[in-house]
Amino acid sequence: MGLPPKPLSLLSLSLTFLTILGFFPSAKPSTDFTNLVYKGCADQKFQDPSGVYSKTLKPLFDSLVSQSSTKNFSTATSGEGQSSITGLYQCRGDLSNSQCYTCVGKLPGLCTKLCGKAIAARVQLSGCYMRYELAGFKQVTATELLYKVCGSTQASQSGFEEKRDTTFGMMEKGVEGGDGFYTGTYESVYVLGQCEGDMGGSDCGDCVNTAVERVKTECGDSISGQIYLHKCYISYSYYPTGVPSQSSAESGQSTEKTVALVVGGVAALGFGIACLMFVRTAFKKHHSSKY
């Protein structure tokens, strides 16, 4: 049935940077929730001359997409034994059911287009993600760093760290008591945090806390940043003159550059390479802010 000749163990995932717009969220949910953030594809491919795995993947994708019309997180398994494939999707907590369905509906095609016949894949859009893996695929830890992006502009006003850290503290408490999702604003700092849907409140809080510590280390005084761990992710944006409303975001969009970096703490899983990507910000000063 085309099974790999030996047990699946330390497989490497290759992540690629892609040019995207609308990467950082505005103060209210953005309509641009299907932009590609990153992809992760296992190096090993299905050895599948009879098409068994392809026939297993399709019903898995169909099941996940169907469920996304009623809930923002779900898992599914297709096939049996060593040939079974497990998958899940999750939508951002502020998306409606219809938005979730639209977002998740794009993921099966993207998984196939971007990862081909990889035995495991993860595709992250700005509003949802999907991952699947063949039975026996080696999982990374919940707090494994998969992807990061830090704004190139450093905060120039005093008190930035205190404002940012206070908002982070609100987010850590918020995800524990808010079904693993939180958005909030404090003193011109906007934050968003989310955990994978099967995490308990305490584990979610620990994961987000780890993400917070990582973004502090990785991004320093950058006025914006995102950290994606295996089981949770966070983002923040600092707007010195105030977090814009959705209407102002739509009327005052500007496109700026940012530098992103993919990382991986487990050498055997070796996440690699970075390149330039574009983001659309929701804020415009007298001089365009550069993220």
PDB file of C-alpha atoms in Angstrom:
ATOM      1  CA  MET A   1       0.000   0.000   0.000  1.00  0.00           C
ATOM      2  CA  GLY A   2       2.985   2.236  -0.456  1.00  0.00           C
ATOM      3  CA  LEU A   3       3.905   2.528   3.247  1.00  0.00           C
ATOM      4  CA  PRO A   4       7.304   4.047   4.046  1.00  0.00           C
ATOM      5  CA  PRO A   5       9.973   1.328   4.402  1.00  0.00           C
ATOM      6  CA  LYS A   6      10.750   2.251   8.011  1.00  0.00           C
ATOM      7  CA  PRO A   7       8.963   3.909  10.963  1.00  0.00           C
ATOM      8  CA  LEU A   8       8.390   7.624  10.653  1.00  0.00           C
ATOM      9  CA  SER A   9      10.561   9.374  13.159  1.00  0.00           C
ATOM     10  CA  LEU A  10      12.541  12.611  12.923  1.00  0.00           C
ATOM     11  CA  LEU A  11      11.272  14.035   9.675  1.00  0.00           C
ATOM     12  CA  SER A  12      12.176  17.511   8.530  1.00  0.00           C
ATOM     13  CA  LEU A  13       9.639  20.130   7.582  1.00  0.00           C
ATOM     14  CA  SER A  14      10.574  22.802   5.092  1.00  0.00           C
ATOM     15  CA  LEU A  15       8.917  26.185   5.563  1.00  0.00           C
ATOM     16  CA  THR A  16       8.862  28.802   2.876  1.00  0.00           C
ATOM     17  CA  PHE A  17       8.292  32.517   3.160  1.00  0.00           C
ATOM     18  CA  LEU A  18       5.686  33.906   0.881  1.00  0.00           C
ATOM     19  CA  THR A  19       4.720  37.446  -0.024  1.00  0.00           C
ATOM     20  CA  ILE A  20       1.477  38.377   1.726  1.00  0.00           C
ATOM     21  CA  LEU A  21      -0.650  41.438   2.429  1.00  0.00           C
ATOM     22  CA  GLY A  22      -2.654  42.312   5.491  1.00  0.00           C
ATOM     23  CA  PHE A  23      -0.456  40.316   7.878  1.00  0.00           C
ATOM     24  CA  PHE A  24      -1.068  42.257  11.074  1.00  0.00           C
ATOM     25  CA  PRO A  25      -4.639  42.433  12.327  1.00  0.00           C
ATOM     26  CA  SER A  26      -6.437  45.718  12.790  1.00  0.00           C
ATOM     27  CA  ALA A  27      -8.396  46.517  15.931  1.00  0.00           C
ATOM     28  CA  LYS A  28     -11.430  44.777  14.474  1.00  0.00           C
ATOM     29  CA  PRO A  29     -11.627  41.531  12.445  1.00  0.00           C
ATOM     30  CA  SER A  30     -10.233  42.031   8.960  1.00  0.00           C
ATOM     31  CA  THR A  31     -11.948  40.801   5.847  1.00  0.00           C
ATOM     32  CA  ASP A  32      -8.540  39.687   4.557  1.00  0.00           C
ATOM     33  CA  PHE A  33      -8.433  36.425   6.476  1.00  0.00           C
ATOM     34  CA  THR A  34      -7.324  34.097   3.658  1.00  0.00           C
ATOM     35  CA  ASN A  35      -3.842  35.501   3.056  1.00  0.00           C
ATOM     36  CA  LEU A  36      -1.073  32.915   3.206  1.00  0.00           C
ATOM     37  CA  VAL A  37       1.237  33.258   6.207  1.00  0.00           C
ATOM     38  CA  TYR A  38       3.445  30.160   5.925  1.00  0.00           C
ATOM     39  CA  LYS A  39       3.503  26.512   4.944  1.00  0.00           C
ATOM     40  CA  GLY A  40       5.276  23.501   6.394  1.00  0.00           C
ATOM     41  CA  CYS A  41       5.708  20.357   4.291  1.00  0.00           C
ATOM     42  CA  ALA A  42       7.309  17.057   5.295  1.00  0.00           C
ATOM     43  CA  ASP A  43      10.234  16.076   3.107  1.00  0.00           C
ATOM     44  CA  GLN A  44       8.980  12.494   2.781  1.00  0.00           C
ATOM     45  CA  LYS A  45       6.344  11.833   0.140  1.00  0.00           C
ATOM     46  CA  PHE A  46       3.585   9.271  -0.186  1.00  0.00           C
ATOM     47  CA  GLN A  47       4.792   6.207  -2.098  1.00  0.00           C
ATOM     48  CA  ASP A  48       1.355   5.672  -3.488  1.00  0.00           C
ATOM     49  CA  PRO A  49       1.162   4.067  -6.932  1.00  0.00           C
ATOM     50  CA  SER A  50      -2.350   2.701  -6.251  1.00  0.00           C
ATOM     51  CA  GLY A  51      -3.713   6.025  -5.060  1.00  0.00           C
ATOM     52  CA  VAL A  52      -4.691   4.754  -1.582  1.00  0.00           C
ATOM     53  CA  TYR A  53      -3.399   7.799   0.287  1.00  0.00           C
ATOM     54  CA  SER A  54      -4.926  10.208  -2.199  1.00  0.00           C
ATOM     55  CA  LYS A  55      -8.287   8.516  -1.656  1.00  0.00           C
ATOM     56  CA  THR A  56      -7.772   8.778   2.106  1.00  0.00           C
ATOM     57  CA  LEU A  57      -6.839  12.443   2.042  1.00  0.00           C
ATOM     58  CA  LYS A  58      -9.855  13.600   0.062  1.00  0.00           C
ATOM     59  CA  PRO A  59     -12.487  12.348   2.549  1.00  0.00           C
ATOM     60  CA  LEU A  60     -10.368  13.803   5.368  1.00  0.00           C
ATOM     61  CA  PHE A  61     -10.351  17.215   3.707  1.00  0.00           C
ATOM     62  CA  ASP A  62     -14.067  16.965   2.899  1.00  0.00           C
ATOM     63  CA  SER A  63     -14.885  16.163   6.526  1.00  0.00           C
ATOM     64  CA  LEU A  64     -12.836  19.047   7.912  1.00  0.00           C
ATOM     65  CA  VAL A  65     -14.242  21.594   5.478  1.00  0.00           C
ATOM     66  CA  SER A  66     -17.800  20.442   6.193  1.00  0.00           C
ATOM     67  CA  GLN A  67     -17.348  20.827   9.951  1.00  0.00           C
ATOM     68  CA  SER A  68     -15.948  24.327   9.562  1.00  0.00           C
ATOM     69  CA  SER A  69     -19.411  25.637   8.704  1.00  0.00           C
ATOM     70  CA  THR A  70     -20.535  25.114  12.312  1.00  0.00           C
ATOM     71  CA  LYS A  71     -17.428  25.346  14.532  1.00  0.00           C
ATOM     72  CA  ASN A  72     -14.019  26.944  14.459  1.00  0.00           C
ATOM     73  CA  PHE A  73     -11.982  23.868  15.461  1.00  0.00           C
ATOM     74  CA  SER A  74     -12.260  20.184  14.710  1.00  0.00           C
ATOM     75  CA  THR A  75     -10.218  17.055  14.109  1.00  0.00           C
ATOM     76  CA  ALA A  76     -10.816  14.059  11.857  1.00  0.00           C
ATOM     77  CA  THR A  77      -9.193  10.772  10.868  1.00  0.00           C
ATOM     78  CA  SER A  78      -9.464   8.930   7.577  1.00  0.00           C
ATOM     79  CA  GLY A  79      -8.302   5.393   6.838  1.00  0.00           C
ATOM     80  CA  GLU A  80      -7.139   2.689   9.228  1.00  0.00           C
ATOM     81  CA  GLY A  81      -3.961   1.516  10.900  1.00  0.00           C
ATOM     82  CA  GLN A  82      -0.640   2.627   9.480  1.00  0.00           C
ATOM     83  CA  SER A  83      -2.345   4.055   6.423  1.00  0.00           C
ATOM     84  CA  SER A  84      -4.618   6.373   8.422  1.00  0.00           C
ATOM     85  CA  ILE A  85      -4.242  10.126   8.171  1.00  0.00           C
ATOM     86  CA  THR A  86      -5.228  12.497  10.970  1.00  0.00           C
ATOM     87  CA  GLY A  87      -5.959  16.158  10.421  1.00  0.00           C
ATOM     88  CA  LEU A  88      -7.404  19.260  12.025  1.00  0.00           C
ATOM     89  CA  TYR A  89      -8.294  22.839  11.252  1.00  0.00           C
ATOM     90  CA  GLN A  90      -8.757  25.912  13.391  1.00  0.00           C
ATOM     91  CA  CYS A  91     -10.194  29.331  12.614  1.00  0.00           C
ATOM     92  CA  ARG A  92      -9.375  32.561  14.394  1.00  0.00           C
ATOM     93  CA  GLY A  93     -11.776  33.066  17.253  1.00  0.00           C
ATOM     94  CA  ASP A  94     -13.266  36.286  15.898  1.00  0.00           C
ATOM     95  CA  LEU A  95     -14.393  34.805  12.571  1.00  0.00           C
ATOM     96  CA  SER A  96     -18.029  33.955  11.940  1.00  0.00           C
ATOM     97  CA  ASN A  97     -19.068  30.450  10.874  1.00  0.00           C
ATOM     98  CA  SER A  98     -19.372  31.551   7.266  1.00  0.00           C
ATOM     99  CA  GLN A  99     -15.957  33.223   7.334  1.00  0.00           C
ATOM    100  CA  CYS A 100     -14.453  30.110   8.912  1.00  0.00           C
ATOM    101  CA  TYR A 101     -15.991  27.924   6.212  1.00  0.00           C
ATOM    102  CA  THR A 102     -14.653  30.208   3.481  1.00  0.00           C
ATOM    103  CA  CYS A 103     -11.181  30.232   5.010  1.00  0.00           C
ATOM    104  CA  VAL A 104     -10.946  26.480   5.628  1.00  0.00           C
ATOM    105  CA  GLY A 105     -12.373  25.764   2.194  1.00  0.00           C
ATOM    106  CA  LYS A 106      -9.203  27.159   0.639  1.00  0.00           C
ATOM    107  CA  LEU A 107      -6.834  24.985   2.663  1.00  0.00           C
ATOM    108  CA  PRO A 108      -7.157  21.535   1.000  1.00  0.00           C
ATOM    109  CA  GLY A 109      -6.249  22.974  -2.395  1.00  0.00           C
ATOM    110  CA  LEU A 110      -3.363  24.931  -0.893  1.00  0.00           C
ATOM    111  CA  CYS A 111      -2.054  21.858   0.946  1.00  0.00           C
ATOM    112  CA  THR A 112      -1.976  19.968  -2.332  1.00  0.00           C
ATOM    113  CA  LYS A 113      -0.573  22.862  -4.351  1.00  0.00           C
ATOM    114  CA  LEU A 114       2.120  23.880  -1.864  1.00  0.00           C
ATOM    115  CA  CYS A 115       3.114  20.509  -0.407  1.00  0.00           C
ATOM    116  CA  GLY A 116       2.263  18.009  -3.143  1.00  0.00           C
ATOM    117  CA  LYS A 117       2.287  14.430  -1.821  1.00  0.00           C
ATOM    118  CA  ALA A 118       3.983  15.222   1.497  1.00  0.00           C
ATOM    119  CA  ILE A 119       3.022  12.752   4.241  1.00  0.00           C
ATOM    120  CA  ALA A 120       2.472  15.680   6.611  1.00  0.00           C
ATOM    121  CA  ALA A 121       1.687  19.326   5.993  1.00  0.00           C
ATOM    122  CA  ARG A 122       0.606  22.512   7.734  1.00  0.00           C
ATOM    123  CA  VAL A 123      -0.714  25.581   5.946  1.00  0.00           C
ATOM    124  CA  GLN A 124      -1.405  28.768   7.908  1.00  0.00           C
ATOM    125  CA  LEU A 125      -3.580  31.561   6.586  1.00  0.00           C
ATOM    126  CA  SER A 126      -4.168  34.786   8.485  1.00  0.00           C
ATOM    127  CA  GLY A 127      -7.583  33.549   9.626  1.00  0.00           C
ATOM    128  CA  CYS A 128      -7.243  29.768   9.819  1.00  0.00           C
ATOM    129  CA  TYR A 129      -4.890  26.837   9.427  1.00  0.00           C
ATOM    130  CA  MET A 130      -4.996  23.147   8.643  1.00  0.00           C
ATOM    131  CA  ARG A 131      -2.551  20.353   9.271  1.00  0.00           C
ATOM    132  CA  TYR A 132      -2.522  16.647   8.593  1.00  0.00           C
ATOM    133  CA  GLU A 133      -0.092  13.807   9.113  1.00  0.00           C
ATOM    134  CA  LEU A 134       0.250  10.136   8.299  1.00  0.00           C
ATOM    135  CA  ALA A 135       0.003   7.762  11.278  1.00  0.00           C
ATOM    136  CA  GLY A 136       3.356   7.589  13.071  1.00  0.00           C
ATOM    137  CA  PHE A 137       4.538  11.044  12.064  1.00  0.00           C
ATOM    138  CA  LYS A 138       6.764  12.507  14.761  1.00  0.00           C
ATOM    139  CA  GLN A 139       5.111  15.470  16.467  1.00  0.00           C
ATOM    140  CA  VAL A 140       6.987  18.430  17.886  1.00  0.00           C
ATOM    141  CA  THR A 141       6.270  19.782  21.361  1.00  0.00           C
ATOM    142  CA  ALA A 142       3.384  22.168  21.994  1.00  0.00           C
ATOM    143  CA  THR A 143       5.744  25.124  22.419  1.00  0.00           C
ATOM    144  CA  GLU A 144       8.041  24.406  19.471  1.00  0.00           C
ATOM    145  CA  LEU A 145       8.726  27.649  17.597  1.00  0.00           C
ATOM    146  CA  LEU A 146       7.549  27.303  14.001  1.00  0.00           C
ATOM    147  CA  TYR A 147       7.515  30.818  12.636  1.00  0.00           C
ATOM    148  CA  LYS A 148       8.195  34.392  13.674  1.00  0.00           C
ATOM    149  CA  VAL A 149       8.049  37.856  12.165  1.00  0.00           C
ATOM    150  CA  CYS A 150       9.225  41.056  13.819  1.00  0.00           C
ATOM    151  CA  GLY A 151       8.625  44.601  12.656  1.00  0.00           C
ATOM    152  CA  SER A 152      11.773  46.449  11.551  1.00  0.00           C
ATOM    153  CA  THR A 153      10.730  49.698  13.272  1.00  0.00           C
ATOM    154  CA  GLN A 154      11.771  50.092  16.906  1.00  0.00           C
ATOM    155  CA  ALA A 155       9.580  51.905  19.423  1.00  0.00           C
ATOM    156  CA  SER A 156      10.841  55.438  20.027  1.00  0.00           C
ATOM    157  CA  GLN A 157       8.445  56.565  22.749  1.00  0.00           C
ATOM    158  CA  SER A 158       9.178  55.902  26.412  1.00  0.00           C
ATOM    159  CA  GLY A 159       6.943  53.461  28.239  1.00  0.00           C
ATOM    160  CA  PHE A 160       6.463  51.131  25.272  1.00  0.00           C
ATOM    161  CA  GLU A 161       7.698  48.021  27.076  1.00  0.00           C
ATOM    162  CA  GLU A 162       5.429  48.646  30.064  1.00  0.00           C
ATOM    163  CA  LYS A 163       2.382  49.125  27.812  1.00  0.00           C
ATOM    164  CA  ARG A 164       3.225  46.056  25.744  1.00  0.00           C
ATOM    165  CA  ASP A 165       3.882  43.852  28.777  1.00  0.00           C
ATOM    166  CA  THR A 166       0.663  44.964  30.478  1.00  0.00           C
ATOM    167  CA  THR A 167      -1.270  44.025  27.355  1.00  0.00           C
ATOM    168  CA  PHE A 168       0.527  40.682  27.198  1.00  0.00           C
ATOM    169  CA  GLY A 169      -0.515  40.027  30.792  1.00  0.00           C
ATOM    170  CA  MET A 170      -4.142  40.741  29.897  1.00  0.00           C
ATOM    171  CA  MET A 171      -3.847  38.321  26.987  1.00  0.00           C
ATOM    172  CA  GLU A 172      -2.371  35.501  29.083  1.00  0.00           C
ATOM    173  CA  LYS A 173      -5.271  35.738  31.531  1.00  0.00           C
ATOM    174  CA  GLY A 174      -7.753  36.182  28.709  1.00  0.00           C
ATOM    175  CA  VAL A 175      -6.897  32.971  26.847  1.00  0.00           C
ATOM    176  CA  GLU A 176      -7.232  30.931  30.041  1.00  0.00           C
ATOM    177  CA  GLY A 177     -10.756  32.172  30.664  1.00  0.00           C
ATOM    178  CA  GLY A 178     -11.921  32.810  27.099  1.00  0.00           C
ATOM    179  CA  ASP A 179     -11.942  29.452  25.296  1.00  0.00           C
ATOM    180  CA  GLY A 180      -8.337  29.852  24.233  1.00  0.00           C
ATOM    181  CA  PHE A 181      -8.802  33.075  22.275  1.00  0.00           C
ATOM    182  CA  TYR A 182      -8.264  36.704  23.216  1.00  0.00           C
ATOM    183  CA  THR A 183      -7.994  40.102  21.556  1.00  0.00           C
ATOM    184  CA  GLY A 184      -7.560  43.350  23.414  1.00  0.00           C
ATOM    185  CA  THR A 185      -6.067  46.819  23.456  1.00  0.00           C
ATOM    186  CA  TYR A 186      -4.232  48.746  26.144  1.00  0.00           C
ATOM    187  CA  GLU A 187      -2.528  52.119  25.697  1.00  0.00           C
ATOM    188  CA  SER A 188      -2.315  51.796  21.881  1.00  0.00           C
ATOM    189  CA  VAL A 189      -1.054  48.193  21.941  1.00  0.00           C
ATOM    190  CA  TYR A 190      -3.295  45.659  20.201  1.00  0.00           C
ATOM    191  CA  VAL A 191      -2.785  41.951  20.934  1.00  0.00           C
ATOM    192  CA  LEU A 192      -4.259  38.695  19.723  1.00  0.00           C
ATOM    193  CA  GLY A 193      -3.632  35.253  21.153  1.00  0.00           C
ATOM    194  CA  GLN A 194      -5.056  31.832  20.359  1.00  0.00           C
ATOM    195  CA  CYS A 195      -4.419  28.228  21.361  1.00  0.00           C
ATOM    196  CA  GLU A 196      -5.276  25.077  19.491  1.00  0.00           C
ATOM    197  CA  GLY A 197      -8.828  24.046  20.309  1.00  0.00           C
ATOM    198  CA  ASP A 198      -8.020  20.912  22.304  1.00  0.00           C
ATOM    199  CA  MET A 199      -5.805  22.690  24.862  1.00  0.00           C
ATOM    200  CA  GLY A 200      -7.071  23.207  28.393  1.00  0.00           C
ATOM    201  CA  GLY A 201      -7.063  26.659  29.986  1.00  0.00           C
ATOM    202  CA  SER A 202      -3.932  26.132  32.065  1.00  0.00           C
ATOM    203  CA  ASP A 203      -1.945  24.554  29.228  1.00  0.00           C
ATOM    204  CA  CYS A 204      -3.118  27.321  26.917  1.00  0.00           C
ATOM    205  CA  GLY A 205      -1.959  29.965  29.359  1.00  0.00           C
ATOM    206  CA  ASP A 206       1.443  28.281  29.629  1.00  0.00           C
ATOM    207  CA  CYS A 207       1.765  28.086  25.845  1.00  0.00           C
ATOM    208  CA  VAL A 208       0.886  31.764  25.379  1.00  0.00           C
ATOM    209  CA  ASN A 209       3.271  32.706  28.182  1.00  0.00           C
ATOM    210  CA  THR A 210       6.038  30.867  26.321  1.00  0.00           C
ATOM    211  CA  ALA A 211       5.093  32.716  23.127  1.00  0.00           C
ATOM    212  CA  VAL A 212       5.199  36.034  24.996  1.00  0.00           C
ATOM    213  CA  GLU A 213       8.689  35.342  26.329  1.00  0.00           C
ATOM    214  CA  ARG A 214       9.832  34.327  22.862  1.00  0.00           C
ATOM    215  CA  VAL A 215       8.465  37.448  21.191  1.00  0.00           C
ATOM    216  CA  LYS A 216      10.171  39.627  23.791  1.00  0.00           C
ATOM    217  CA  THR A 217      13.473  37.888  23.101  1.00  0.00           C
ATOM    218  CA  GLU A 218      13.109  37.664  19.333  1.00  0.00           C
ATOM    219  CA  CYS A 219      11.510  41.040  18.600  1.00  0.00           C
ATOM    220  CA  GLY A 220      12.786  43.265  21.410  1.00  0.00           C
ATOM    221  CA  ASP A 221      11.398  46.780  20.995  1.00  0.00           C
ATOM    222  CA  SER A 222       9.880  46.162  17.558  1.00  0.00           C
ATOM    223  CA  ILE A 223       6.487  47.850  17.355  1.00  0.00           C
ATOM    224  CA  SER A 224       4.915  44.690  15.905  1.00  0.00           C
ATOM    225  CA  GLY A 225       5.492  40.969  15.904  1.00  0.00           C
ATOM    226  CA  GLN A 226       4.012  37.516  15.595  1.00  0.00           C
ATOM    227  CA  ILE A 227       5.117  34.219  17.082  1.00  0.00           C
ATOM    228  CA  TYR A 228       3.691  30.871  15.991  1.00  0.00           C
ATOM    229  CA  LEU A 229       4.295  27.898  18.253  1.00  0.00           C
ATOM    230  CA  HIS A 230       2.999  24.417  17.471  1.00  0.00           C
ATOM    231  CA  LYS A 231      -0.071  24.781  19.693  1.00  0.00           C
ATOM    232  CA  CYS A 232      -0.584  28.536  20.006  1.00  0.00           C
ATOM    233  CA  TYR A 233       0.290  31.868  18.464  1.00  0.00           C
ATOM    234  CA  ILE A 234       0.288  35.530  19.405  1.00  0.00           C
ATOM    235  CA  SER A 235       0.591  38.857  17.611  1.00  0.00           C
ATOM    236  CA  TYR A 236       0.892  42.447  18.709  1.00  0.00           C
ATOM    237  CA  SER A 237       0.933  45.855  17.060  1.00  0.00           C
ATOM    238  CA  TYR A 238       1.731  49.220  18.653  1.00  0.00           C
ATOM    239  CA  TYR A 239       0.001  52.302  17.271  1.00  0.00           C
ATOM    240  CA  PRO A 240       1.551  55.422  18.880  1.00  0.00           C
ATOM    241  CA  THR A 241      -1.439  57.652  18.008  1.00  0.00           C
ATOM    242  CA  GLY A 242      -4.090  55.088  18.878  1.00  0.00           C
ATOM    243  CA  VAL A 243      -5.409  51.796  17.521  1.00  0.00           C
ATOM    244  CA  PRO A 244      -7.379  52.535  14.341  1.00  0.00           C
ATOM    245  CA  SER A 245     -10.964  51.516  13.775  1.00  0.00           C
ATOM    246  CA  GLN A 246     -11.941  49.157  10.982  1.00  0.00           C
ATOM    247  CA  SER A 247     -13.226  52.046   8.858  1.00  0.00           C
ATOM    248  CA  SER A 248      -9.984  53.974   9.134  1.00  0.00           C
ATOM    249  CA  ALA A 249      -8.060  50.798   8.433  1.00  0.00           C
ATOM    250  CA  GLU A 250      -9.983  50.330   5.217  1.00  0.00           C
ATOM    251  CA  SER A 251      -9.574  53.936   4.101  1.00  0.00           C
ATOM    252  CA  GLY A 252      -5.969  54.440   5.170  1.00  0.00           C
ATOM    253  CA  GLN A 253      -4.180  51.292   4.145  1.00  0.00           C
ATOM    254  CA  SER A 254      -0.485  51.426   3.344  1.00  0.00           C
ATOM    255  CA  THR A 255       1.864  48.696   2.197  1.00  0.00           C
ATOM    256  CA  GLU A 256       5.182  48.410   4.004  1.00  0.00           C
ATOM    257  CA  LYS A 257       8.067  45.962   4.208  1.00  0.00           C
ATOM    258  CA  THR A 258       9.006  43.649   7.029  1.00  0.00           C
ATOM    259  CA  VAL A 259      11.616  40.977   7.518  1.00  0.00           C
ATOM    260  CA  ALA A 260      10.426  37.526   8.565  1.00  0.00           C
ATOM    261  CA  LEU A 261      12.384  34.542   9.826  1.00  0.00           C
ATOM    262  CA  VAL A 262      11.387  30.888  10.056  1.00  0.00           C
ATOM    263  CA  VAL A 263      13.028  28.983  12.875  1.00  0.00           C
ATOM    264  CA  GLY A 264      12.975  25.536  14.434  1.00  0.00           C
ATOM    265  CA  GLY A 265      14.377  24.469  17.777  1.00  0.00           C
ATOM    266  CA  VAL A 266      14.591  20.764  16.938  1.00  0.00           C
ATOM    267  CA  ALA A 267      17.472  20.205  14.549  1.00  0.00           C
ATOM    268  CA  ALA A 268      15.937  17.055  13.133  1.00  0.00           C
ATOM    269  CA  LEU A 269      12.850  18.980  12.159  1.00  0.00           C
ATOM    270  CA  GLY A 270      14.986  21.786  10.723  1.00  0.00           C
ATOM    271  CA  PHE A 271      12.689  24.594   9.780  1.00  0.00           C
ATOM    272  CA  GLY A 272      14.619  26.824   7.454  1.00  0.00           C
ATOM    273  CA  ILE A 273      15.020  29.971   5.328  1.00  0.00           C
ATOM    274  CA  ALA A 274      13.777  33.485   5.280  1.00  0.00           C
ATOM    275  CA  CYS A 275      12.961  36.038   2.656  1.00  0.00           C
ATOM    276  CA  LEU A 276      11.225  39.362   2.268  1.00  0.00           C
ATOM    277  CA  MET A 277       7.469  39.585   2.725  1.00  0.00           C
ATOM    278  CA  PHE A 278       5.015  42.432   2.505  1.00  0.00           C
ATOM    279  CA  VAL A 279       2.304  43.389   4.958  1.00  0.00           C
ATOM    280  CA  ARG A 280      -0.531  45.868   4.812  1.00  0.00           C
ATOM    281  CA  THR A 281      -0.778  47.940   7.982  1.00  0.00           C
ATOM    282  CA  ALA A 282      -3.870  49.668   9.280  1.00  0.00           C
ATOM    283  CA  PHE A 283      -2.089  52.812  10.390  1.00  0.00           C
ATOM    284  CA  LYS A 284      -0.648  55.803   8.588  1.00  0.00           C
ATOM    285  CA  LYS A 285       1.291  58.631  10.257  1.00  0.00           C
ATOM    286  CA  HIS A 286       2.570  61.880   8.708  1.00  0.00           C
ATOM    287  CA  HIS A 287       5.366  59.700   7.385  1.00  0.00           C
ATOM    288  CA  SER A 288       4.393  56.077   6.544  1.00  0.00           C
ATOM    289  CA  SER A 289       5.315  53.787   9.444  1.00  0.00           C
ATOM    290  CA  LYS A 290       7.647  51.008   8.425  1.00  0.00           C
ATOM    291  CA  TYR A 291       6.982  47.566   9.948  1.00  0.00           C
TER     292      TYR A 291
END
